[in-house]
Amino acid sequence: MTGKEADLEALRRTIGGIAGHVPGRLGVCVRDLVTGSEIGVRADEPLPMASVCKLPVLVSAYRAHEAGRLNLGERVELDESCRCDGSGLFNAFDLGLRPTVHDLLLMMIVVSDNAATDLVVERLTPAAVTSDMRALGLSSIRVDRLVRDILRDLRVYVDPRYAELVPGKGEELLRRYPDLKAKEEDPGAWRNAANATIAQADTATPRDIARLCAQIAGATCASAASCEAMLAILGEQQLNGRLPRDLPQGTSYRHKTGTIGGGSVVNDAGLLYLDDVPVAAVAVLSRDVRGPIYRTNAAIARIGRAVCDHYRMAHGGRA
């Protein structure tokens, strides 16, 4: 075993130790962007993407733009039909706003806006996103539903009355059925629902997500201009409490988080940068996680820092 291989094995053991203390199934893959070497823990286990699915959607959107099937400058008027619960800001905006498709992609990544995501996926179709992933050799990445459909399936499993929920009108439903409040606050119910409704659809392996990130960095999933645009969007990420949380100055991740099921799925994936140069692709996906989300966030942050320390040492810096 060479020195570099030994160092990577040491990193794998460190990551395995962190992942092993998470009460649930945590999968990790780290891909070196220079050598192509990969290490991982459960790296080939299909796991729910949650909002990490927005990475393949981003890639598919730029590929469709290059093929003339999607106009990034098209303006899309927001109306009641566009609303989608969960993360994002568009639900709080006044109706009639007319963002461009590029604006939707930006909101989809930097604040994980679900309404923006669905507006893009409706133009692409889930099947087309999955087909693009197959064309890129990423056979485990599958996008099966709109975000609103994922959330509906999750909620209806918890209680069939959630079928009556109108996006943005959750308080009205709770007033109609006050006993739903207890289910809203029951992490076990949401974990069971997540295990039942997203374990077999909208999934990917950590290895394929890391490889997709590497393809964006290497401009092999789309044109150089498109990949540069994608990296610029990822660089605007506002949700930085996982992989990048504990990084020293001069390092960063361009990444996308994902959360669902009351914290039973807590994910993050992206590219580690040293001195403005991407050096590694990192993907952390999970399922059936038990315990408070802040502990899972902290574990992912420790993984992010361990990868960072490895590459800082490899590049002659200090951990």
PDB file of N, CA and C in Angstrom, residues 67-161:
ATOM      1  N   ALA A  67     -29.584  21.420 -25.390  1.00  0.00           N
ATOM      2  CA  ALA A  67     -30.269  20.721 -26.485  1.00  0.00           C
ATOM      3  C   ALA A  67     -31.423  21.527 -27.069  1.00  0.00           C
ATOM      4  N   GLY A  68     -31.676  22.714 -26.524  1.00  0.00           N
ATOM      5  CA  GLY A  68     -32.745  23.554 -27.034  1.00  0.00           C
ATOM      6  C   GLY A  68     -34.126  23.188 -26.523  1.00  0.00           C
ATOM      7  N   ARG A  69     -34.192  22.347 -25.476  1.00  0.00           N
ATOM      8  CA  ARG A  69     -35.482  21.928 -24.935  1.00  0.00           C
ATOM      9  C   ARG A  69     -35.927  22.755 -23.740  1.00  0.00           C
ATOM     10  N   LEU A  70     -35.051  23.594 -23.230  1.00  0.00           N
ATOM     11  CA  LEU A  70     -35.377  24.412 -22.060  1.00  0.00           C
ATOM     12  C   LEU A  70     -34.723  25.770 -22.219  1.00  0.00           C
ATOM     13  N   ASN A  71     -35.518  26.806 -22.055  1.00  0.00           N
ATOM     14  CA  ASN A  71     -35.044  28.182 -22.178  1.00  0.00           C
ATOM     15  C   ASN A  71     -34.824  28.743 -20.777  1.00  0.00           C
ATOM     16  N   LEU A  72     -33.577  28.954 -20.403  1.00  0.00           N
ATOM     17  CA  LEU A  72     -33.284  29.466 -19.068  1.00  0.00           C
ATOM     18  C   LEU A  72     -33.788  30.886 -18.866  1.00  0.00           C
ATOM     19  N   GLY A  73     -34.060  31.586 -19.942  1.00  0.00           N
ATOM     20  CA  GLY A  73     -34.569  32.948 -19.833  1.00  0.00           C
ATOM     21  C   GLY A  73     -36.082  33.036 -19.821  1.00  0.00           C
ATOM     22  N   GLU A  74     -36.772  31.909 -19.981  1.00  0.00           N
ATOM     23  CA  GLU A  74     -38.239  31.917 -19.956  1.00  0.00           C
ATOM     24  C   GLU A  74     -38.734  32.428 -18.601  1.00  0.00           C
ATOM     25  N   ARG A  75     -39.730  33.306 -18.639  1.00  0.00           N
ATOM     26  CA  ARG A  75     -40.313  33.799 -17.399  1.00  0.00           C
ATOM     27  C   ARG A  75     -41.545  32.961 -17.049  1.00  0.00           C
ATOM     28  N   VAL A  76     -41.616  32.595 -15.780  1.00  0.00           N
ATOM     29  CA  VAL A  76     -42.673  31.719 -15.292  1.00  0.00           C
ATOM     30  C   VAL A  76     -43.477  32.485 -14.244  1.00  0.00           C
ATOM     31  N   GLU A  77     -44.750  32.683 -14.480  1.00  0.00           N
ATOM     32  CA  GLU A  77     -45.576  33.421 -13.519  1.00  0.00           C
ATOM     33  C   GLU A  77     -46.036  32.495 -12.400  1.00  0.00           C
ATOM     34  N   LEU A  78     -45.823  32.941 -11.166  1.00  0.00           N
ATOM     35  CA  LEU A  78     -46.224  32.150 -10.009  1.00  0.00           C
ATOM     36  C   LEU A  78     -47.691  32.385  -9.690  1.00  0.00           C
ATOM     37  N   ASP A  79     -48.451  31.305  -9.619  1.00  0.00           N
ATOM     38  CA  ASP A  79     -49.848  31.384  -9.202  1.00  0.00           C
ATOM     39  C   ASP A  79     -50.098  30.329  -8.136  1.00  0.00           C
ATOM     40  N   GLU A  80     -51.359  30.166  -7.718  1.00  0.00           N
ATOM     41  CA  GLU A  80     -51.679  29.245  -6.637  1.00  0.00           C
ATOM     42  C   GLU A  80     -51.242  27.817  -6.948  1.00  0.00           C
ATOM     43  N   SER A  81     -51.290  27.427  -8.224  1.00  0.00           N
ATOM     44  CA  SER A  81     -50.952  26.051  -8.586  1.00  0.00           C
ATOM     45  C   SER A  81     -49.470  25.745  -8.391  1.00  0.00           C
ATOM     46  N   CYS A  82     -48.643  26.794  -8.259  1.00  0.00           N
ATOM     47  CA  CYS A  82     -47.198  26.596  -8.111  1.00  0.00           C
ATOM     48  C   CYS A  82     -46.776  26.334  -6.667  1.00  0.00           C
ATOM     49  N   ARG A  83     -47.681  26.540  -5.727  1.00  0.00           N
ATOM     50  CA  ARG A  83     -47.288  26.446  -4.325  1.00  0.00           C
ATOM     51  C   ARG A  83     -46.905  25.019  -3.953  1.00  0.00           C
ATOM     52  N   CYS A  84     -45.891  24.928  -3.076  1.00  0.00           N
ATOM     53  CA  CYS A  84     -45.434  23.634  -2.575  1.00  0.00           C
ATOM     54  C   CYS A  84     -44.893  23.852  -1.170  1.00  0.00           C
ATOM     55  N   ASP A  85     -45.349  23.047  -0.234  1.00  0.00           N
ATOM     56  CA  ASP A  85     -44.896  23.196   1.146  1.00  0.00           C
ATOM     57  C   ASP A  85     -43.449  22.757   1.294  1.00  0.00           C
ATOM     58  N   GLY A  86     -42.937  22.918   2.494  1.00  0.00           N
ATOM     59  CA  GLY A  86     -41.563  22.544   2.768  1.00  0.00           C
ATOM     60  C   GLY A  86     -40.622  23.718   2.578  1.00  0.00           C
ATOM     61  N   SER A  87     -39.376  23.437   2.234  1.00  0.00           N
ATOM     62  CA  SER A  87     -38.346  24.471   2.201  1.00  0.00           C
ATOM     63  C   SER A  87     -38.527  25.427   1.036  1.00  0.00           C
ATOM     64  N   GLY A  88     -37.967  26.624   1.198  1.00  0.00           N
ATOM     65  CA  GLY A  88     -38.007  27.624   0.140  1.00  0.00           C
ATOM     66  C   GLY A  88     -38.712  28.888   0.558  1.00  0.00           C
ATOM     67  N   LEU A  89     -38.788  29.829  -0.397  1.00  0.00           N
ATOM     68  CA  LEU A  89     -39.354  31.153  -0.125  1.00  0.00           C
ATOM     69  C   LEU A  89     -40.532  31.519  -1.010  1.00  0.00           C
ATOM     70  N   PHE A  90     -40.673  30.850  -2.145  1.00  0.00           N
ATOM     71  CA  PHE A  90     -41.712  31.278  -3.081  1.00  0.00           C
ATOM     72  C   PHE A  90     -43.105  31.227  -2.474  1.00  0.00           C
ATOM     73  N   ASN A  91     -43.358  30.329  -1.528  1.00  0.00           N
ATOM     74  CA  ASN A  91     -44.672  30.284  -0.894  1.00  0.00           C
ATOM     75  C   ASN A  91     -44.987  31.565  -0.130  1.00  0.00           C
ATOM     76  N   ALA A  92     -43.950  32.287   0.276  1.00  0.00           N
ATOM     77  CA  ALA A  92     -44.151  33.521   1.026  1.00  0.00           C
ATOM     78  C   ALA A  92     -44.250  34.755   0.117  1.00  0.00           C
ATOM     79  N   PHE A  93     -43.983  34.581  -1.172  1.00  0.00           N
ATOM     80  CA  PHE A  93     -44.013  35.700  -2.102  1.00  0.00           C
ATOM     81  C   PHE A  93     -45.436  35.970  -2.583  1.00  0.00           C
ATOM     82  N   ASP A  94     -45.679  37.206  -2.964  1.00  0.00           N
ATOM     83  CA  ASP A  94     -46.960  37.545  -3.576  1.00  0.00           C
ATOM     84  C   ASP A  94     -47.089  36.851  -4.920  1.00  0.00           C
ATOM     85  N   LEU A  95     -48.307  36.441  -5.250  1.00  0.00           N
ATOM     86  CA  LEU A  95     -48.551  35.826  -6.546  1.00  0.00           C
ATOM     87  C   LEU A  95     -48.336  36.841  -7.658  1.00  0.00           C
ATOM     88  N   GLY A  96     -47.986  36.336  -8.845  1.00  0.00           N
ATOM     89  CA  GLY A  96     -47.756  37.216  -9.988  1.00  0.00           C
ATOM     90  C   GLY A  96     -46.291  37.458 -10.273  1.00  0.00           C
ATOM     91  N   LEU A  97     -45.399  37.068  -9.357  1.00  0.00           N
ATOM     92  CA  LEU A  97     -43.968  37.189  -9.612  1.00  0.00           C
ATOM     93  C   LEU A  97     -43.609  36.366 -10.844  1.00  0.00           C
ATOM     94  N   ARG A  98     -42.675  36.862 -11.674  1.00  0.00           N
ATOM     95  CA  ARG A  98     -42.325  36.182 -12.921  1.00  0.00           C
ATOM     96  C   ARG A  98     -40.814  35.927 -12.984  1.00  0.00           C
ATOM     97  N   PRO A  99     -40.305  34.990 -12.190  1.00  0.00           N
ATOM     98  CA  PRO A  99     -38.875  34.665 -12.259  1.00  0.00           C
ATOM     99  C   PRO A  99     -38.547  33.931 -13.554  1.00  0.00           C
ATOM    100  N   THR A 100     -37.279  33.974 -13.954  1.00  0.00           N
ATOM    101  CA  THR A 100     -36.831  33.177 -15.095  1.00  0.00           C
ATOM    102  C   THR A 100     -36.569  31.741 -14.636  1.00  0.00           C
ATOM    103  N   VAL A 101     -36.409  30.839 -15.594  1.00  0.00           N
ATOM    104  CA  VAL A 101     -36.044  29.469 -15.246  1.00  0.00           C
ATOM    105  C   VAL A 101     -34.693  29.448 -14.533  1.00  0.00           C
ATOM    106  N   HIS A 102     -33.770  30.308 -14.968  1.00  0.00           N
ATOM    107  CA  HIS A 102     -32.483  30.401 -14.262  1.00  0.00           C
ATOM    108  C   HIS A 102     -32.705  30.813 -12.813  1.00  0.00           C
ATOM    109  N   ASP A 103     -33.614  31.751 -12.570  1.00  0.00           N
ATOM    110  CA  ASP A 103     -33.934  32.143 -11.198  1.00  0.00           C
ATOM    111  C   ASP A 103     -34.469  30.955 -10.412  1.00  0.00           C
ATOM    112  N   LEU A 104     -35.303  30.137 -11.049  1.00  0.00           N
ATOM    113  CA  LEU A 104     -35.836  28.948 -10.380  1.00  0.00           C
ATOM    114  C   LEU A 104     -34.710  28.003  -9.974  1.00  0.00           C
ATOM    115  N   LEU A 105     -33.736  27.809 -10.865  1.00  0.00           N
ATOM    116  CA  LEU A 105     -32.611  26.936 -10.552  1.00  0.00           C
ATOM    117  C   LEU A 105     -31.812  27.489  -9.375  1.00  0.00           C
ATOM    118  N   LEU A 106     -31.621  28.795  -9.361  1.00  0.00           N
ATOM    119  CA  LEU A 106     -30.893  29.423  -8.257  1.00  0.00           C
ATOM    120  C   LEU A 106     -31.629  29.203  -6.942  1.00  0.00           C
ATOM    121  N   MET A 107     -32.935  29.454  -6.920  1.00  0.00           N
ATOM    122  CA  MET A 107     -33.725  29.260  -5.703  1.00  0.00           C
ATOM    123  C   MET A 107     -33.769  27.786  -5.307  1.00  0.00           C
ATOM    124  N   MET A 108     -33.833  26.895  -6.286  1.00  0.00           N
ATOM    125  CA  MET A 108     -33.868  25.460  -6.038  1.00  0.00           C
ATOM    126  C   MET A 108     -32.643  25.001  -5.255  1.00  0.00           C
ATOM    127  N   ILE A 109     -31.484  25.578  -5.561  1.00  0.00           N
ATOM    128  CA  ILE A 109     -30.239  25.160  -4.917  1.00  0.00           C
ATOM    129  C   ILE A 109     -29.963  25.958  -3.649  1.00  0.00           C
ATOM    130  N   VAL A 110     -29.988  27.281  -3.716  1.00  0.00           N
ATOM    131  CA  VAL A 110     -29.434  28.069  -2.611  1.00  0.00           C
ATOM    132  C   VAL A 110     -30.341  28.110  -1.391  1.00  0.00           C
ATOM    133  N   VAL A 111     -31.670  27.985  -1.559  1.00  0.00           N
ATOM    134  CA  VAL A 111     -32.574  27.907  -0.408  1.00  0.00           C
ATOM    135  C   VAL A 111     -33.446  26.654  -0.488  1.00  0.00           C
ATOM    136  N   SER A 112     -33.099  25.747  -1.398  1.00  0.00           N
ATOM    137  CA  SER A 112     -33.798  24.462  -1.554  1.00  0.00           C
ATOM    138  C   SER A 112     -35.299  24.664  -1.768  1.00  0.00           C
ATOM    139  N   ASP A 113     -35.655  25.613  -2.621  1.00  0.00           N
ATOM    140  CA  ASP A 113     -37.066  25.957  -2.826  1.00  0.00           C
ATOM    141  C   ASP A 113     -37.793  24.831  -3.562  1.00  0.00           C
ATOM    142  N   ASN A 114     -38.798  24.254  -2.905  1.00  0.00           N
ATOM    143  CA  ASN A 114     -39.530  23.132  -3.488  1.00  0.00           C
ATOM    144  C   ASN A 114     -40.431  23.556  -4.642  1.00  0.00           C
ATOM    145  N   ALA A 115     -41.060  24.728  -4.525  1.00  0.00           N
ATOM    146  CA  ALA A 115     -41.915  25.204  -5.617  1.00  0.00           C
ATOM    147  C   ALA A 115     -41.080  25.437  -6.876  1.00  0.00           C
ATOM    148  N   ALA A 116     -39.916  26.044  -6.718  1.00  0.00           N
ATOM    149  CA  ALA A 116     -39.032  26.269  -7.861  1.00  0.00           C
ATOM    150  C   ALA A 116     -38.616  24.946  -8.480  1.00  0.00           C
ATOM    151  N   THR A 117     -38.307  23.974  -7.634  1.00  0.00           N
ATOM    152  CA  THR A 117     -37.894  22.660  -8.137  1.00  0.00           C
ATOM    153  C   THR A 117     -38.985  22.037  -8.990  1.00  0.00           C
ATOM    154  N   ASP A 118     -40.204  22.049  -8.496  1.00  0.00           N
ATOM    155  CA  ASP A 118     -41.296  21.414  -9.243  1.00  0.00           C
ATOM    156  C   ASP A 118     -41.559  22.122 -10.571  1.00  0.00           C
ATOM    157  N   LEU A 119     -41.416  23.435 -10.593  1.00  0.00           N
ATOM    158  CA  LEU A 119     -41.612  24.159 -11.852  1.00  0.00           C
ATOM    159  C   LEU A 119     -40.574  23.744 -12.888  1.00  0.00           C
ATOM    160  N   VAL A 120     -39.359  23.463 -12.435  1.00  0.00           N
ATOM    161  CA  VAL A 120     -38.319  22.998 -13.358  1.00  0.00           C
ATOM    162  C   VAL A 120     -38.581  21.554 -13.777  1.00  0.00           C
ATOM    163  N   VAL A 121     -38.878  20.686 -12.804  1.00  0.00           N
ATOM    164  CA  VAL A 121     -39.076  19.271 -13.114  1.00  0.00           C
ATOM    165  C   VAL A 121     -40.290  19.076 -14.015  1.00  0.00           C
ATOM    166  N   GLU A 122     -41.321  19.896 -13.851  1.00  0.00           N
ATOM    167  CA  GLU A 122     -42.484  19.802 -14.744  1.00  0.00           C
ATOM    168  C   GLU A 122     -42.083  20.062 -16.192  1.00  0.00           C
ATOM    169  N   ARG A 123     -41.117  20.928 -16.394  1.00  0.00           N
ATOM    170  CA  ARG A 123     -40.655  21.223 -17.754  1.00  0.00           C
ATOM    171  C   ARG A 123     -39.739  20.117 -18.293  1.00  0.00           C
ATOM    172  N   LEU A 124     -39.059  19.424 -17.401  1.00  0.00           N
ATOM    173  CA  LEU A 124     -38.135  18.361 -17.824  1.00  0.00           C
ATOM    174  C   LEU A 124     -38.805  16.996 -17.843  1.00  0.00           C
ATOM    175  N   THR A 125     -39.611  16.703 -16.844  1.00  0.00           N
ATOM    176  CA  THR A 125     -40.232  15.435 -16.426  1.00  0.00           C
ATOM    177  C   THR A 125     -39.239  14.618 -15.600  1.00  0.00           C
ATOM    178  N   PRO A 126     -39.737  13.941 -14.567  1.00  0.00           N
ATOM    179  CA  PRO A 126     -38.852  13.081 -13.775  1.00  0.00           C
ATOM    180  C   PRO A 126     -38.151  12.019 -14.624  1.00  0.00           C
ATOM    181  N   ALA A 127     -38.878  11.447 -15.591  1.00  0.00           N
ATOM    182  CA  ALA A 127     -38.285  10.398 -16.436  1.00  0.00           C
ATOM    183  C   ALA A 127     -37.096  10.922 -17.225  1.00  0.00           C
ATOM    184  N   ALA A 128     -37.170  12.169 -17.681  1.00  0.00           N
ATOM    185  CA  ALA A 128     -36.067  12.740 -18.449  1.00  0.00           C
ATOM    186  C   ALA A 128     -34.837  12.970 -17.571  1.00  0.00           C
ATOM    187  N   VAL A 129     -35.061  13.394 -16.320  1.00  0.00           N
ATOM    188  CA  VAL A 129     -33.927  13.568 -15.402  1.00  0.00           C
ATOM    189  C   VAL A 129     -33.241  12.229 -15.166  1.00  0.00           C
ATOM    190  N   THR A 130     -34.043  11.191 -14.903  1.00  0.00           N
ATOM    191  CA  THR A 130     -33.483   9.854 -14.688  1.00  0.00           C
ATOM    192  C   THR A 130     -32.747   9.369 -15.933  1.00  0.00           C
ATOM    193  N   SER A 131     -33.315   9.625 -17.103  1.00  0.00           N
ATOM    194  CA  SER A 131     -32.672   9.219 -18.353  1.00  0.00           C
ATOM    195  C   SER A 131     -31.323   9.908 -18.529  1.00  0.00           C
ATOM    196  N   ASP A 132     -31.249  11.174 -18.175  1.00  0.00           N
ATOM    197  CA  ASP A 132     -29.970  11.878 -18.243  1.00  0.00           C
ATOM    198  C   ASP A 132     -28.931  11.228 -17.333  1.00  0.00           C
ATOM    199  N   MET A 133     -29.359  10.817 -16.157  1.00  0.00           N
ATOM    200  CA  MET A 133     -28.418  10.170 -15.239  1.00  0.00           C
ATOM    201  C   MET A 133     -27.923   8.846 -15.827  1.00  0.00           C
ATOM    202  N   ARG A 134     -28.807   8.116 -16.483  1.00  0.00           N
ATOM    203  CA  ARG A 134     -28.384   6.873 -17.134  1.00  0.00           C
ATOM    204  C   ARG A 134     -27.369   7.170 -18.231  1.00  0.00           C
ATOM    205  N   ALA A 135     -27.603   8.235 -18.994  1.00  0.00           N
ATOM    206  CA  ALA A 135     -26.686   8.600 -20.071  1.00  0.00           C
ATOM    207  C   ALA A 135     -25.310   8.969 -19.528  1.00  0.00           C
ATOM    208  N   LEU A 136     -25.267   9.425 -18.285  1.00  0.00           N
ATOM    209  CA  LEU A 136     -24.001   9.807 -17.660  1.00  0.00           C
ATOM    210  C   LEU A 136     -23.352   8.642 -16.917  1.00  0.00           C
ATOM    211  N   GLY A 137     -23.959   7.455 -17.012  1.00  0.00           N
ATOM    212  CA  GLY A 137     -23.397   6.281 -16.362  1.00  0.00           C
ATOM    213  C   GLY A 137     -23.713   6.177 -14.885  1.00  0.00           C
ATOM    214  N   LEU A 138     -24.736   6.917 -14.435  1.00  0.00           N
ATOM    215  CA  LEU A 138     -25.086   6.965 -13.014  1.00  0.00           C
ATOM    216  C   LEU A 138     -26.408   6.218 -12.824  1.00  0.00           C
ATOM    217  N   SER A 139     -26.320   4.904 -12.856  1.00  0.00           N
ATOM    218  CA  SER A 139     -27.524   4.082 -12.963  1.00  0.00           C
ATOM    219  C   SER A 139     -28.366   4.044 -11.700  1.00  0.00           C
ATOM    220  N   SER A 140     -27.812   4.447 -10.555  1.00  0.00           N
ATOM    221  CA  SER A 140     -28.599   4.371  -9.319  1.00  0.00           C
ATOM    222  C   SER A 140     -29.442   5.613  -9.067  1.00  0.00           C
ATOM    223  N   ILE A 141     -29.158   6.710  -9.765  1.00  0.00           N
ATOM    224  CA  ILE A 141     -29.871   7.967  -9.485  1.00  0.00           C
ATOM    225  C   ILE A 141     -31.210   7.947 -10.204  1.00  0.00           C
ATOM    226  N   ARG A 142     -32.294   8.001  -9.432  1.00  0.00           N
ATOM    227  CA  ARG A 142     -33.623   7.979 -10.031  1.00  0.00           C
ATOM    228  C   ARG A 142     -34.480   9.080  -9.417  1.00  0.00           C
ATOM    229  N   VAL A 143     -35.065   9.885 -10.285  1.00  0.00           N
ATOM    230  CA  VAL A 143     -36.021  10.914  -9.883  1.00  0.00           C
ATOM    231  C   VAL A 143     -37.384  10.445 -10.370  1.00  0.00           C
ATOM    232  N   ASP A 144     -38.283  10.162  -9.443  1.00  0.00           N
ATOM    233  CA  ASP A 144     -39.555   9.540  -9.770  1.00  0.00           C
ATOM    234  C   ASP A 144     -40.762  10.464  -9.663  1.00  0.00           C
ATOM    235  N   ARG A 145     -40.667  11.507  -8.828  1.00  0.00           N
ATOM    236  CA  ARG A 145     -41.846  12.307  -8.529  1.00  0.00           C
ATOM    237  C   ARG A 145     -41.481  13.781  -8.393  1.00  0.00           C
ATOM    238  N   LEU A 146     -42.493  14.623  -8.494  1.00  0.00           N
ATOM    239  CA  LEU A 146     -42.342  16.000  -8.081  1.00  0.00           C
ATOM    240  C   LEU A 146     -42.172  16.042  -6.569  1.00  0.00           C
ATOM    241  N   VAL A 147     -41.600  17.132  -6.070  1.00  0.00           N
ATOM    242  CA  VAL A 147     -41.425  17.261  -4.623  1.00  0.00           C
ATOM    243  C   VAL A 147     -42.778  17.253  -3.921  1.00  0.00           C
ATOM    244  N   ARG A 148     -43.762  17.945  -4.488  1.00  0.00           N
ATOM    245  CA  ARG A 148     -45.065  17.975  -3.831  1.00  0.00           C
ATOM    246  C   ARG A 148     -45.673  16.576  -3.708  1.00  0.00           C
ATOM    247  N   ASP A 149     -45.363  15.713  -4.662  1.00  0.00           N
ATOM    248  CA  ASP A 149     -45.872  14.342  -4.598  1.00  0.00           C
ATOM    249  C   ASP A 149     -45.140  13.529  -3.537  1.00  0.00           C
ATOM    250  N   ILE A 150     -43.839  13.756  -3.401  1.00  0.00           N
ATOM    251  CA  ILE A 150     -43.085  13.091  -2.333  1.00  0.00           C
ATOM    252  C   ILE A 150     -43.664  13.480  -0.975  1.00  0.00           C
ATOM    253  N   LEU A 151     -43.876  14.783  -0.782  1.00  0.00           N
ATOM    254  CA  LEU A 151     -44.392  15.265   0.501  1.00  0.00           C
ATOM    255  C   LEU A 151     -45.809  14.771   0.749  1.00  0.00           C
ATOM    256  N   ARG A 152     -46.633  14.731  -0.303  1.00  0.00           N
ATOM    257  CA  ARG A 152     -48.004  14.233  -0.140  1.00  0.00           C
ATOM    258  C   ARG A 152     -47.992  12.766   0.266  1.00  0.00           C
ATOM    259  N   ASP A 153     -47.190  11.950  -0.424  1.00  0.00           N
ATOM    260  CA  ASP A 153     -47.138  10.522  -0.096  1.00  0.00           C
ATOM    261  C   ASP A 153     -46.663  10.309   1.337  1.00  0.00           C
ATOM    262  N   LEU A 154     -45.678  11.089   1.753  1.00  0.00           N
ATOM    263  CA  LEU A 154     -45.157  10.996   3.114  1.00  0.00           C
ATOM    264  C   LEU A 154     -46.243  11.327   4.127  1.00  0.00           C
ATOM    265  N   ARG A 155     -46.928  12.431   3.908  1.00  0.00           N
ATOM    266  CA  ARG A 155     -47.928  12.893   4.874  1.00  0.00           C
ATOM    267  C   ARG A 155     -49.137  11.969   4.929  1.00  0.00           C
ATOM    268  N   VAL A 156     -49.600  11.521   3.781  1.00  0.00           N
ATOM    269  CA  VAL A 156     -50.779  10.656   3.759  1.00  0.00           C
ATOM    270  C   VAL A 156     -50.479   9.331   4.448  1.00  0.00           C
ATOM    271  N   TYR A 157     -49.238   8.876   4.394  1.00  0.00           N
ATOM    272  CA  TYR A 157     -48.885   7.665   5.129  1.00  0.00           C
ATOM    273  C   TYR A 157     -49.012   7.910   6.631  1.00  0.00           C
ATOM    274  N   VAL A 158     -48.609   9.104   7.085  1.00  0.00           N
ATOM    275  CA  VAL A 158     -48.741   9.444   8.501  1.00  0.00           C
ATOM    276  C   VAL A 158     -50.206   9.483   8.910  1.00  0.00           C
ATOM    277  N   ASP A 159     -51.029  10.124   8.069  1.00  0.00           N
ATOM    278  CA  ASP A 159     -52.469  10.201   8.343  1.00  0.00           C
ATOM    279  C   ASP A 159     -53.189  10.531   7.036  1.00  0.00           C
ATOM    280  N   PRO A 160     -54.188   9.733   6.639  1.00  0.00           N
ATOM    281  CA  PRO A 160     -54.888   9.968   5.368  1.00  0.00           C
ATOM    282  C   PRO A 160     -55.514  11.352   5.247  1.00  0.00           C
ATOM    283  N   ARG A 161     -55.776  12.004   6.371  1.00  0.00           N
ATOM    284  CA  ARG A 161     -56.400  13.326   6.303  1.00  0.00           C
ATOM    285  C   ARG A 161     -55.474  14.379   5.703  1.00  0.00           C
TER     286      ARG A 161
END
